mmCIF file of C-alpha atoms in Angstrom:
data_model
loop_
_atom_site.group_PDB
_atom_site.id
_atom_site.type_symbol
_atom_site.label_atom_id
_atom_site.label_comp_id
_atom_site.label_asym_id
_atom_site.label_seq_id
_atom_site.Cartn_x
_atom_site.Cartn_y
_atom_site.Cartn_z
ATOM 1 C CA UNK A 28 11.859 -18.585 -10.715
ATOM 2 C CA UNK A 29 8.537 -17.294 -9.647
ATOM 3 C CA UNK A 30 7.309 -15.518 -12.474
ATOM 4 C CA UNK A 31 3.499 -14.577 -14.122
ATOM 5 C CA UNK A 32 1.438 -14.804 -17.257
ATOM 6 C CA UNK A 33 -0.637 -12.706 -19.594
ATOM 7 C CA UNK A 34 -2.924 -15.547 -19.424
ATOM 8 C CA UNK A 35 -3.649 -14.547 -15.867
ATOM 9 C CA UNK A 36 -5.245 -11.286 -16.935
ATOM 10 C CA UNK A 37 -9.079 -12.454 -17.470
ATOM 11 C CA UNK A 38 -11.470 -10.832 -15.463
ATOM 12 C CA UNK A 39 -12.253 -7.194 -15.074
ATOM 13 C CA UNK A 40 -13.633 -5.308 -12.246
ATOM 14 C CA UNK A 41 -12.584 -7.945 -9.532
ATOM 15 C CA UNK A 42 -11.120 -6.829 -6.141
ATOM 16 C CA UNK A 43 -8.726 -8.190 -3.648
ATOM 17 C CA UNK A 44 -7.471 -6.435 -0.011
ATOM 18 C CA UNK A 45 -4.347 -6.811 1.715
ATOM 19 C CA UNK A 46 -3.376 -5.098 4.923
ATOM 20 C CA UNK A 47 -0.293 -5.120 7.070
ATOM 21 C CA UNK A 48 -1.039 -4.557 11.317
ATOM 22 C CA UNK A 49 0.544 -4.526 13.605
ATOM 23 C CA UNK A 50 0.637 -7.156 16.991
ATOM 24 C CA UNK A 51 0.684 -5.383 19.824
ATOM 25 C CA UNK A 52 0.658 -6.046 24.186
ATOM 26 C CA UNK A 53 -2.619 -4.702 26.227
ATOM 27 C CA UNK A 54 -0.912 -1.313 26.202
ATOM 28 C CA UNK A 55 -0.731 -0.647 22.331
ATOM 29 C CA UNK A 56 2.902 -1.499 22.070
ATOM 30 C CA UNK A 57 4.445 -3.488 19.578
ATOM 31 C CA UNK A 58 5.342 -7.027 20.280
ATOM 32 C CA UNK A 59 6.614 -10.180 18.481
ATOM 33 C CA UNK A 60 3.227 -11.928 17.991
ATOM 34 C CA UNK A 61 3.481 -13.587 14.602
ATOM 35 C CA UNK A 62 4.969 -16.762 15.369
ATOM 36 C CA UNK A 63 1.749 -17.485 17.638
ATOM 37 C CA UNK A 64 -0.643 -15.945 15.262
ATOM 38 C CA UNK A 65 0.542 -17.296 12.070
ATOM 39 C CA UNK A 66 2.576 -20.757 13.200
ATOM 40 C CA UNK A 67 1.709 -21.574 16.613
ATOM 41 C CA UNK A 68 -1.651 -21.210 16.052
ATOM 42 C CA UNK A 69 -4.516 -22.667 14.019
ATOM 43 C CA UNK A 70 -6.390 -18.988 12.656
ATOM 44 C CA UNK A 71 -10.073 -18.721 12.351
ATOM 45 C CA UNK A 72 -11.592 -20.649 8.557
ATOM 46 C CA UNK A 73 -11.880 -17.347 6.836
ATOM 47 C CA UNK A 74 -7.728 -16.545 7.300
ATOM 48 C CA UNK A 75 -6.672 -19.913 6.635
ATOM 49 C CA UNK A 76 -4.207 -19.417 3.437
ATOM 50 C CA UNK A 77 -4.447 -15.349 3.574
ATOM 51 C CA UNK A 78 -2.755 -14.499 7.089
ATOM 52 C CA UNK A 79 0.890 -14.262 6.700
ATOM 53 C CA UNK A 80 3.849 -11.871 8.696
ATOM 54 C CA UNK A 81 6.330 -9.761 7.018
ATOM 55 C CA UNK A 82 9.917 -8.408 7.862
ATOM 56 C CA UNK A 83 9.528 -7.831 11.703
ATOM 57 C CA UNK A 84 7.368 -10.429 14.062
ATOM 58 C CA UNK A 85 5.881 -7.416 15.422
ATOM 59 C CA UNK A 86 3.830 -7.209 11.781
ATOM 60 C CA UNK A 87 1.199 -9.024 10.019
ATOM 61 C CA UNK A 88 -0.498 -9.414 6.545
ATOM 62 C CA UNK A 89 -4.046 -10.213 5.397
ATOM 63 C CA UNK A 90 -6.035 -11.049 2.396
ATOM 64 C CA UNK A 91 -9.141 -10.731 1.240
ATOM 65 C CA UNK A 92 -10.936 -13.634 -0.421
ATOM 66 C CA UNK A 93 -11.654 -12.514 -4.404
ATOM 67 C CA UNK A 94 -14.070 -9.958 -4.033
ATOM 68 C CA UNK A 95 -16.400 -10.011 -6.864
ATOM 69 C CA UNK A 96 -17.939 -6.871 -7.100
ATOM 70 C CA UNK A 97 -17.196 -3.409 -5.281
ATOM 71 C CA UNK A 98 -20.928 -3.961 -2.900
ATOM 72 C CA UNK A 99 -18.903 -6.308 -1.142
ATOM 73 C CA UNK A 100 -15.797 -5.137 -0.304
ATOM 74 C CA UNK A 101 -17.043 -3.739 2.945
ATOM 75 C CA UNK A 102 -18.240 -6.939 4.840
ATOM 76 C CA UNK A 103 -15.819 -8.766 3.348
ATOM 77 C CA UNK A 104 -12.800 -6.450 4.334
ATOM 78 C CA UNK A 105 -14.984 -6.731 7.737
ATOM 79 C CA UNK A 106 -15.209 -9.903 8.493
ATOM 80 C CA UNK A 107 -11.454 -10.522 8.256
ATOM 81 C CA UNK A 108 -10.667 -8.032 10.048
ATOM 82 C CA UNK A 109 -12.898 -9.228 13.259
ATOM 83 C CA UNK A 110 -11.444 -12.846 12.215
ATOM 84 C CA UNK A 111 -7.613 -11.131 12.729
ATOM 85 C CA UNK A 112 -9.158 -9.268 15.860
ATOM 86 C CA UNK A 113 -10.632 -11.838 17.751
ATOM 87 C CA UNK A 114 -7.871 -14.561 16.940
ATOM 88 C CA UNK A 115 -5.282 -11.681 18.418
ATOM 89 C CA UNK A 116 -7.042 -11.752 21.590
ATOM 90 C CA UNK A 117 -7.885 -14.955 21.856
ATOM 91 C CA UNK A 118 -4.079 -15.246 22.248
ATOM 92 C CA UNK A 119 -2.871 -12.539 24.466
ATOM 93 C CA UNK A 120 -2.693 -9.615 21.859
ATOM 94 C CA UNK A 121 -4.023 -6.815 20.060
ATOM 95 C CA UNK A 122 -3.841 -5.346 17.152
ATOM 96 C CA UNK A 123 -3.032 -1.912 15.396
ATOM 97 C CA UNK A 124 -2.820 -0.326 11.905
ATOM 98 C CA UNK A 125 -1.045 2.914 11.043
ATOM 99 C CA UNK A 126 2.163 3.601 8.399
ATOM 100 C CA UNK A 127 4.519 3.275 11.039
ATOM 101 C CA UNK A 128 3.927 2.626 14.893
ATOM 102 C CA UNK A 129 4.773 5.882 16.333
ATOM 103 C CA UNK A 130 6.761 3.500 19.160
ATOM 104 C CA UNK A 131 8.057 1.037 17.428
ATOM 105 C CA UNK A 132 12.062 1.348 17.447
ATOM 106 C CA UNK A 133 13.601 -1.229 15.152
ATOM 107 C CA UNK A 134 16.879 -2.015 16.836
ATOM 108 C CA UNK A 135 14.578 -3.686 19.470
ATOM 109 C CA UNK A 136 12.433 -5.470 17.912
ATOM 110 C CA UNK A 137 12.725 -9.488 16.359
ATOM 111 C CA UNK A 138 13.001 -9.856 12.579
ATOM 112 C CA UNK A 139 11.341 -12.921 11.027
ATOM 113 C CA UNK A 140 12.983 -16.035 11.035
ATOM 114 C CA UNK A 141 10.942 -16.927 7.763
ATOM 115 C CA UNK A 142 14.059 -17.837 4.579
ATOM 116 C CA UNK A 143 12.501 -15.198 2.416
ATOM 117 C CA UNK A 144 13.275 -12.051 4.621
ATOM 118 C CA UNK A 145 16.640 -13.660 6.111
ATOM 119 C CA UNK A 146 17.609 -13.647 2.514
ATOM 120 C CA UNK A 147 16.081 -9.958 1.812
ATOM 121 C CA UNK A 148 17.792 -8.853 5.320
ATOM 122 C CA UNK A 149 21.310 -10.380 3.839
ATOM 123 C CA UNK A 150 20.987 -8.542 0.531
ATOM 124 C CA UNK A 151 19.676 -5.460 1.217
ATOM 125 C CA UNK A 152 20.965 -5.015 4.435
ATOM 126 C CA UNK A 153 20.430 -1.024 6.203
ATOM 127 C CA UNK A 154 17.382 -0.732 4.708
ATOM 128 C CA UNK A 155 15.753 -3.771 5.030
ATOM 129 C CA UNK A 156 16.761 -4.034 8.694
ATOM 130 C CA UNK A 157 15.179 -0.627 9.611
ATOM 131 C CA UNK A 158 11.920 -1.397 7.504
ATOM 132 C CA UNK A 159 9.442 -1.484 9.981
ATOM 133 C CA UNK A 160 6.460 0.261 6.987
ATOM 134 C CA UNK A 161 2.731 -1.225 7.028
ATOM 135 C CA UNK A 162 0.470 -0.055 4.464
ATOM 136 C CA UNK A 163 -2.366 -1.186 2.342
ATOM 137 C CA UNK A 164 -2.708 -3.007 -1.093
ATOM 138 C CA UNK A 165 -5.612 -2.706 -3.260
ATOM 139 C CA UNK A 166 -6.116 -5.354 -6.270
ATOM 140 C CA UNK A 167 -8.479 -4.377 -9.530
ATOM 141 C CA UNK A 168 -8.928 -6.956 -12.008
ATOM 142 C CA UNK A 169 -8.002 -6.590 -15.824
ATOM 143 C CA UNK A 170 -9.020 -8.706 -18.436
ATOM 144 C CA UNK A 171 -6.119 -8.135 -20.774
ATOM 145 C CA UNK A 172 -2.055 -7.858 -20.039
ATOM 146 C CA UNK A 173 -1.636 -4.987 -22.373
ATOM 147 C CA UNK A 174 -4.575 -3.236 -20.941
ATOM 148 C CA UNK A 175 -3.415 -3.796 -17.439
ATOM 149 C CA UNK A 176 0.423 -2.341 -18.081
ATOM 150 C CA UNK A 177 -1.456 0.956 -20.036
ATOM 151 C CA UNK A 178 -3.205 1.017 -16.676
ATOM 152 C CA UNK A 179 -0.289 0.548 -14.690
ATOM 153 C CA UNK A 180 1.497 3.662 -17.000
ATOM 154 C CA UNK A 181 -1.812 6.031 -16.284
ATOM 155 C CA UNK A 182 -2.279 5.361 -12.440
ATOM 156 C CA UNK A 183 1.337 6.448 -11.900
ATOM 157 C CA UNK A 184 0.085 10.197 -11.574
ATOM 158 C CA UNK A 185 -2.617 9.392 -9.800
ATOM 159 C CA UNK A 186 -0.040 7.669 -7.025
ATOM 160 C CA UNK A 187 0.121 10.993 -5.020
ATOM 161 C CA UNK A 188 -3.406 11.758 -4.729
ATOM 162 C CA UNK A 189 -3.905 8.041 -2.655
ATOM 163 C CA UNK A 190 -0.784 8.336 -0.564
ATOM 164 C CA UNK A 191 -1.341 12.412 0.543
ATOM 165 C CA UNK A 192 -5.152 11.237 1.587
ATOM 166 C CA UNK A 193 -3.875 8.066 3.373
ATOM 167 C CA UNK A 194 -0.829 9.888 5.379
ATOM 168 C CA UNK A 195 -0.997 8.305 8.896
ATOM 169 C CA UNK A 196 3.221 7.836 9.849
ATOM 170 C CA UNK A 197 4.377 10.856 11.080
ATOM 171 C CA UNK A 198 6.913 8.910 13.368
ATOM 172 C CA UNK A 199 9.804 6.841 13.168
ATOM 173 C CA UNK A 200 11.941 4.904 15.525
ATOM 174 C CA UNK A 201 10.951 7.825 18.094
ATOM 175 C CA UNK A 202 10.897 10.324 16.502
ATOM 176 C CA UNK A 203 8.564 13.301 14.425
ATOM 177 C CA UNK A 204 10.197 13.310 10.827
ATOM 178 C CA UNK A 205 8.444 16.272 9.742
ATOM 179 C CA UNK A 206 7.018 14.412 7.711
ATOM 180 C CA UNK A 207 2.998 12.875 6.840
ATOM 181 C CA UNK A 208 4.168 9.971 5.545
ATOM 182 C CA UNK A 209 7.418 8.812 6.791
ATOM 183 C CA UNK A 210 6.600 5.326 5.603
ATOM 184 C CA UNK A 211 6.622 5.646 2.362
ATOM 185 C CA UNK A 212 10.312 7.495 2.445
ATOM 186 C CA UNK A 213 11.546 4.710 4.536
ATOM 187 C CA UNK A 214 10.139 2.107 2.319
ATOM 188 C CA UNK A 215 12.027 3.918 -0.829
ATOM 189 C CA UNK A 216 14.995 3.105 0.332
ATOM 190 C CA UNK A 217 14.771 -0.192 -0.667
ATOM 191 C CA UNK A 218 15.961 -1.680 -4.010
ATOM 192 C CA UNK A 219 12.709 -1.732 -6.734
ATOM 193 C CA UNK A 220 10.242 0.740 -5.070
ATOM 194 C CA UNK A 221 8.591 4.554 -5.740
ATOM 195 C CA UNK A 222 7.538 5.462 -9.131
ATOM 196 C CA UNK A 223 7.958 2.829 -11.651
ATOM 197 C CA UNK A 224 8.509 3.702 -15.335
ATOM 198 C CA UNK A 225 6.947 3.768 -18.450
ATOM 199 C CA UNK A 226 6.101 0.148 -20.038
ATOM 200 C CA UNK A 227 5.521 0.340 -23.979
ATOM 201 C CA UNK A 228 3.408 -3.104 -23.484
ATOM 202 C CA UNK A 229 3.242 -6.091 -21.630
ATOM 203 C CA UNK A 230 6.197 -7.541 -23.621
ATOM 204 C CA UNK A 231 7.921 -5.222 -22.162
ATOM 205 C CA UNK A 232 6.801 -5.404 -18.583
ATOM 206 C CA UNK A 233 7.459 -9.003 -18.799
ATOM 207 C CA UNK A 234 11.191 -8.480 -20.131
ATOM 208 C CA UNK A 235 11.819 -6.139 -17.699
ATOM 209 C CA UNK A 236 10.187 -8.819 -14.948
ATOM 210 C CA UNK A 237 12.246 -11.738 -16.384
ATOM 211 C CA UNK A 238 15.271 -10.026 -16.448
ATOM 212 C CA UNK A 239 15.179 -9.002 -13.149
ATOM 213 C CA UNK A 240 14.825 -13.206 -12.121
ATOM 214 C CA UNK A 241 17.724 -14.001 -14.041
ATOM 215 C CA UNK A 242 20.241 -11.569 -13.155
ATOM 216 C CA UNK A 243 19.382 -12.386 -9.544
ATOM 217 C CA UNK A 244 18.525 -8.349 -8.803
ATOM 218 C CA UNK A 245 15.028 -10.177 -7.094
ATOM 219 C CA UNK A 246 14.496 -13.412 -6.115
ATOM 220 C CA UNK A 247 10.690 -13.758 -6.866
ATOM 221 C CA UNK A 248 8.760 -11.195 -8.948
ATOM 222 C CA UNK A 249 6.738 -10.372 -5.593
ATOM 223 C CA UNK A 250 10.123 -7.652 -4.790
ATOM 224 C CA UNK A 251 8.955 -5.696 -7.560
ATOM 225 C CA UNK A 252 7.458 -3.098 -4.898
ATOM 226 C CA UNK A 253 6.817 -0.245 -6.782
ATOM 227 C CA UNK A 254 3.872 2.158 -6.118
ATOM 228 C CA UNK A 255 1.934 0.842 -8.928
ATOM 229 C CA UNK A 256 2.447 -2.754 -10.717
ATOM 230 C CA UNK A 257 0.453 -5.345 -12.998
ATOM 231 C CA UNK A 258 0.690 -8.155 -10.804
ATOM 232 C CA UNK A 259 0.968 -10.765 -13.302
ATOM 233 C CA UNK A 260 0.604 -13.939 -11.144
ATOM 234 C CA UNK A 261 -3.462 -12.572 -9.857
ATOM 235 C CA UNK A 262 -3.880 -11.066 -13.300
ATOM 236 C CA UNK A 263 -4.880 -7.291 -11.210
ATOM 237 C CA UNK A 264 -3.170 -4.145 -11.318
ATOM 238 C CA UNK A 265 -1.987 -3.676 -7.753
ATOM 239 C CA UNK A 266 -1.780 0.044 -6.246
ATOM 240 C CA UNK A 267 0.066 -0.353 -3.138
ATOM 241 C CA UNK A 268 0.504 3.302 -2.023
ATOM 242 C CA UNK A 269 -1.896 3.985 0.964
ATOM 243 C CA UNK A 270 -0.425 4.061 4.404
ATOM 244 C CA UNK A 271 -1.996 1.618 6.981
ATOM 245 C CA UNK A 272 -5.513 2.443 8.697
ATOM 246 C CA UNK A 273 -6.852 1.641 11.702
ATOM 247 C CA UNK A 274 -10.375 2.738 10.113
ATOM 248 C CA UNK A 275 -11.680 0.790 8.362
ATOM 249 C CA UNK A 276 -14.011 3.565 6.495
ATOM 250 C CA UNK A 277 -10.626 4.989 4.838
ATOM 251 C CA UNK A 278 -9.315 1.589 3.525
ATOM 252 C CA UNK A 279 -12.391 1.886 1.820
ATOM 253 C CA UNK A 280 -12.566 5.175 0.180
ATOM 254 C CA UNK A 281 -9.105 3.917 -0.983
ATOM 255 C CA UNK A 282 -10.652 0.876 -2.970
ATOM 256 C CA UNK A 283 -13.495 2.609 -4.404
ATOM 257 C CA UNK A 284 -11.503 5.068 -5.460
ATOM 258 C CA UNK A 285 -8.921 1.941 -6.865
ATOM 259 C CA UNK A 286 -11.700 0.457 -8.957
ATOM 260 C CA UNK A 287 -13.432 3.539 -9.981
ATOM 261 C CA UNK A 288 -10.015 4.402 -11.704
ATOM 262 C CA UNK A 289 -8.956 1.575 -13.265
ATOM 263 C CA UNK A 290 -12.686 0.815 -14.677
ATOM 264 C CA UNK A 291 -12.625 4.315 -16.183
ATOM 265 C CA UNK A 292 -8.718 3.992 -17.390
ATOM 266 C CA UNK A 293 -10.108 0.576 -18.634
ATOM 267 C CA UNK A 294 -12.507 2.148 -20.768
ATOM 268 C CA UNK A 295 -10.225 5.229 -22.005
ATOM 269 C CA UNK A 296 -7.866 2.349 -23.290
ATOM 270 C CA UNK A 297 -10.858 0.581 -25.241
ATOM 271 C CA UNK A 298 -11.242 3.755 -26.927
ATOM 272 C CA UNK A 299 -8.139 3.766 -28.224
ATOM 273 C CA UNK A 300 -7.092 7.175 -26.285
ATOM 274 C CA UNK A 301 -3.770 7.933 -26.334
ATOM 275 C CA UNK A 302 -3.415 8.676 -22.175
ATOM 276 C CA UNK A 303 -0.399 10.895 -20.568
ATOM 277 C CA UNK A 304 1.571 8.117 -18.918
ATOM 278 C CA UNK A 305 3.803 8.242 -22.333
ATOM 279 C CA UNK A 306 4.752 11.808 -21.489
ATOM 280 C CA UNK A 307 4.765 11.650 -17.823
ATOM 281 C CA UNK A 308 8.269 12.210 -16.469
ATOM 282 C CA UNK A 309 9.221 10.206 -13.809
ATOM 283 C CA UNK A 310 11.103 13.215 -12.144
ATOM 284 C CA UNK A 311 7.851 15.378 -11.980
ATOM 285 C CA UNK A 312 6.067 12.149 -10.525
ATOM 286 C CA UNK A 313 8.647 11.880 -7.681
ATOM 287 C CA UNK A 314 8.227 15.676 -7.075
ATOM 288 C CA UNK A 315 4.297 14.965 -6.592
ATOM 289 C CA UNK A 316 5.110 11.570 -4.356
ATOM 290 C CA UNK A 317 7.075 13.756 -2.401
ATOM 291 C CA UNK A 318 4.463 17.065 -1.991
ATOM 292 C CA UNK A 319 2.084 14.144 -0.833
ATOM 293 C CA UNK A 320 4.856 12.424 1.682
ATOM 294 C CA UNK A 321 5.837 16.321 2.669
ATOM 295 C CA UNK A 322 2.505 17.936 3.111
ATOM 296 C CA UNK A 323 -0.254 15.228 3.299
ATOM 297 C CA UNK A 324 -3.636 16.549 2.947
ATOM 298 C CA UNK A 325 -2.272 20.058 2.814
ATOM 299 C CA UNK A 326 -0.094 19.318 -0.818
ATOM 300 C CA UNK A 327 -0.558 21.352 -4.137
ATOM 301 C CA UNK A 328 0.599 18.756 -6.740
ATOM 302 C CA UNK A 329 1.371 19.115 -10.102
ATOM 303 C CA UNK A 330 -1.358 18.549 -13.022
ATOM 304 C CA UNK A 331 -2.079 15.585 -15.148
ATOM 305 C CA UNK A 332 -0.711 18.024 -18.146
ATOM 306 C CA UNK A 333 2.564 18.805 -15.729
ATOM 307 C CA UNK A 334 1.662 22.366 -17.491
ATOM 308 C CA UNK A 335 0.009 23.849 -13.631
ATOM 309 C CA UNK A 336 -0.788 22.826 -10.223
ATOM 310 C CA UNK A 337 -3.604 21.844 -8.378
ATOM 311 C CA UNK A 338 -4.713 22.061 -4.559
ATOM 312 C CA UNK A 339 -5.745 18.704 -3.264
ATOM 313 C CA UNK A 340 -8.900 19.823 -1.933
ATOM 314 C CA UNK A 341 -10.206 20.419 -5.643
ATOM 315 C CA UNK A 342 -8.418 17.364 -7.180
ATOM 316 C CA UNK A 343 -10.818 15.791 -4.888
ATOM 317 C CA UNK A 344 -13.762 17.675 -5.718
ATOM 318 C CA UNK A 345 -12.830 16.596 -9.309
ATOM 319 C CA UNK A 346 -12.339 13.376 -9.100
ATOM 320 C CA UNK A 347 -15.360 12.688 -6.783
ATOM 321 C CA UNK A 348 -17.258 14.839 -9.908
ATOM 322 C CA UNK A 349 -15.977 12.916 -12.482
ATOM 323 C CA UNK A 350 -16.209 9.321 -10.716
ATOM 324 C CA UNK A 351 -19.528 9.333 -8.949
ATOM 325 C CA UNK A 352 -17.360 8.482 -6.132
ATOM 326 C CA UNK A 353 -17.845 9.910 -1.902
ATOM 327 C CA UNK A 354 -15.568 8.026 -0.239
ATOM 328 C CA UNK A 355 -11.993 10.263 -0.828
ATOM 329 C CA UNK A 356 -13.942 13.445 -0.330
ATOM 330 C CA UNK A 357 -14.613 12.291 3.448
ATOM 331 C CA UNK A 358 -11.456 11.558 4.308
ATOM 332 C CA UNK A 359 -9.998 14.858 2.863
ATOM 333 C CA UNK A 360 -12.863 16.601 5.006
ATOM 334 C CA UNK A 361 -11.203 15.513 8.344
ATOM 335 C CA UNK A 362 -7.911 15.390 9.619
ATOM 336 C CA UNK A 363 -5.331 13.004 8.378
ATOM 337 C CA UNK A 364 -3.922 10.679 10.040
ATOM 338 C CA UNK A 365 -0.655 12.079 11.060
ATOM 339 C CA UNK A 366 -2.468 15.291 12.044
ATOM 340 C CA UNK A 367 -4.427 13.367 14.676
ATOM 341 C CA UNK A 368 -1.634 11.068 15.869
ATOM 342 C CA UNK A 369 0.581 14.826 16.023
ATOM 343 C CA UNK A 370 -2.229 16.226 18.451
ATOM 344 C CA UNK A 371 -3.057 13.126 20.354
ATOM 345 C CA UNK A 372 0.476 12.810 21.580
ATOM 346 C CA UNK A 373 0.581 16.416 22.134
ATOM 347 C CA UNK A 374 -2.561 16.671 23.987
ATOM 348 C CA UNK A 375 -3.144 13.146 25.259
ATOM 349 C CA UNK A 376 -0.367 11.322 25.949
ATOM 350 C CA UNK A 377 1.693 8.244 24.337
ATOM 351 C CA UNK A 378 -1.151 5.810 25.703
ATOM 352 C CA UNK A 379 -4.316 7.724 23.672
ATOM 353 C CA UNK A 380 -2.332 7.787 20.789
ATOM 354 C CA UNK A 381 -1.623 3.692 20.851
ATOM 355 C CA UNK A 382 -5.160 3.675 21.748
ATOM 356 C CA UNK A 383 -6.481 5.172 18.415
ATOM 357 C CA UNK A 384 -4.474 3.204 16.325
ATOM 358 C CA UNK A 385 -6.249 -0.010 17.460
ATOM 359 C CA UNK A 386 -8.151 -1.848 14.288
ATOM 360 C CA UNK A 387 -11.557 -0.975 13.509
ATOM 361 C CA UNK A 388 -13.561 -3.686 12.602
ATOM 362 C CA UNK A 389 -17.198 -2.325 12.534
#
């Protein structure tokens, strides 16, 4: 059984990236491209050991390298993303980054052959089949297990705030859901995601972790895919919220914004501060996850006291305030994602819209 270690949780402050594209033809469509990119074919040095496909061959994973401090998570994030680029092309494809392709129709596209998601598409079945998501997960490092679960308990409120800014998938399977982020409803439906609970410790965490294993509900702890996790194998806490972005300047609002948090939770829990995630219902979290999947950049979400609400616009303005962080603000200033996919296909067409969605890598 695959499992972690509190020993793993030693350094604070680090950072690791990891994206899921999509492979698609000259026209922006999605294809099955993963078997070339990841198997067929040897990938550029900097991807060797962190390029990887996931559920469908039509989608495909990256990793950063350990980033050691936040200065260079740009070039770094960068650089494999021109490495993922050019390989693509080099072999007949391109690729794209949004929650959900706004084409993509599962019945017609290949699953993986890989034993891991044959397994996953045998267990779970429905849901697993359909699960055609792609978003973005952003790694802090903690230097202590029981600081990282506290963490973990905290950032749970904060969970909305990421996923309304990042909403970029108002399609699926063909069709407008209504919704800004249909991805992160589809992705629900599988077993072990959305709001995690409260964990009194990392004792805790790591019963709840091993008893999972041996009651065969997961088969390695990586199906844990809640929101918000201590990933006890990299020794991080892992927020993994964000839909997929095609620009690159939002993925990295998203990690400042990550590593501001968790260095400020960090030092609340060094003073010995008593947080909210005790009394943080995980009913009135879900009602937040869903004003941000519901309304997007548009959502009034319910306060850190759950006593009053709060417009997004001056959560922002707070947190921005209280962080010394720019990055979120900019992206609340324009349109979201699913706003601009909603007008391009209106306006433009089916082709400008695949067109947009292409990776940025500059």
């Amino acid at each position: 059984m695959e499992r972690g270690s509190r020993d793993s949780f030693t350094r604070m402050g680090t950072l690791g990236i990891e994206e899921e594209c999509f492979v698609v033809d000259d026209d922006g469509r999605p294809t099955s491209g993963t078997d070339d990119l990841v198997y067929e074919y040897d990938p550029p040095e900097i991807l060797e050991g962190r390029l990887d496909h996931e559920l469908f061959k039509f989608v495909i994973e990256t990793q950063t390298p350990l980033i050691e401090a936040p200065d260079d998570a740009r070039e770094t994030l960068l650089e494999i993303r021109r490495a993922l680029v050019d390989h693509a092309t080099d072999h007949g494809y391109r690729i794209a980054a949004a929650g959900l392709h706004p084409l993509a129709k599962w019945q017609e596209l290949e699953h993986a052959e890989k034993p891991r998601y044959r397994s996953q598409l045998d267990r779970i079945q429905y849901p697993q089949h359909r699960n055609t998501t792609a978003g973005v997960h952003v790694h802090v490092g903690v230097d202590d297990a029981d600081k990282a679960v506290w963490i973990a308990n905290e950032l749970r409120w904060y969970v909305p705030i990421i996923l309304a800014l990042s909403a970029n998938s108002p399609y699926w399977n063909g069709y407008d859901t209504g919704l800004q982020s249909a991805r992160a409803k589809i992705f629900e439906a599988l077993p072990n995601t959305g709001m995690p609970t409260y964990f009194e410790d990392y004792e805790a965490f790591d019963r709840f972790e091993r008893r999972m294993l041996e009651t065969e509900s997961i088969r390695d702890r990586g199906e844990l895919w809640y929101d918000v996790r201590p990933h006890t194998a990299h020794g991080t806490v892992e927020l993994r919220t964000p839909d997929g972005q095609a620009d690159p300047e939002i993925v990295l609002a998203f990690v400042e914004y990550a590593h501001a948090l968790v260095e400020a939770l960090a030092e609340e829990y060094e003073d010995g501060a008593d947080g909210y995630g005790r009394n943080h219902r995980r009913e009135l979290l879900d009602e937040n996850k869903w004003r941000a999947i519901r309304h997007g950049h548009e959502a009034t979400l319910i306060d850190r006291e759950m006593e009053g609400t709060i417009d997004l616009g001056e959560l922002v303005d707070r947190e921005c305030e209280r962080l010394g962080i720019d990055g979120i603000r900019r992206v609340y200033e324009r349109d979201s994602g699913a706003e601009r996919q909603r007008r391009l296909l209106e306006e433009e067409g089916p082709d400008a819209l695949c067109e947009s969605l292409l990776l940025g890598t500059e």
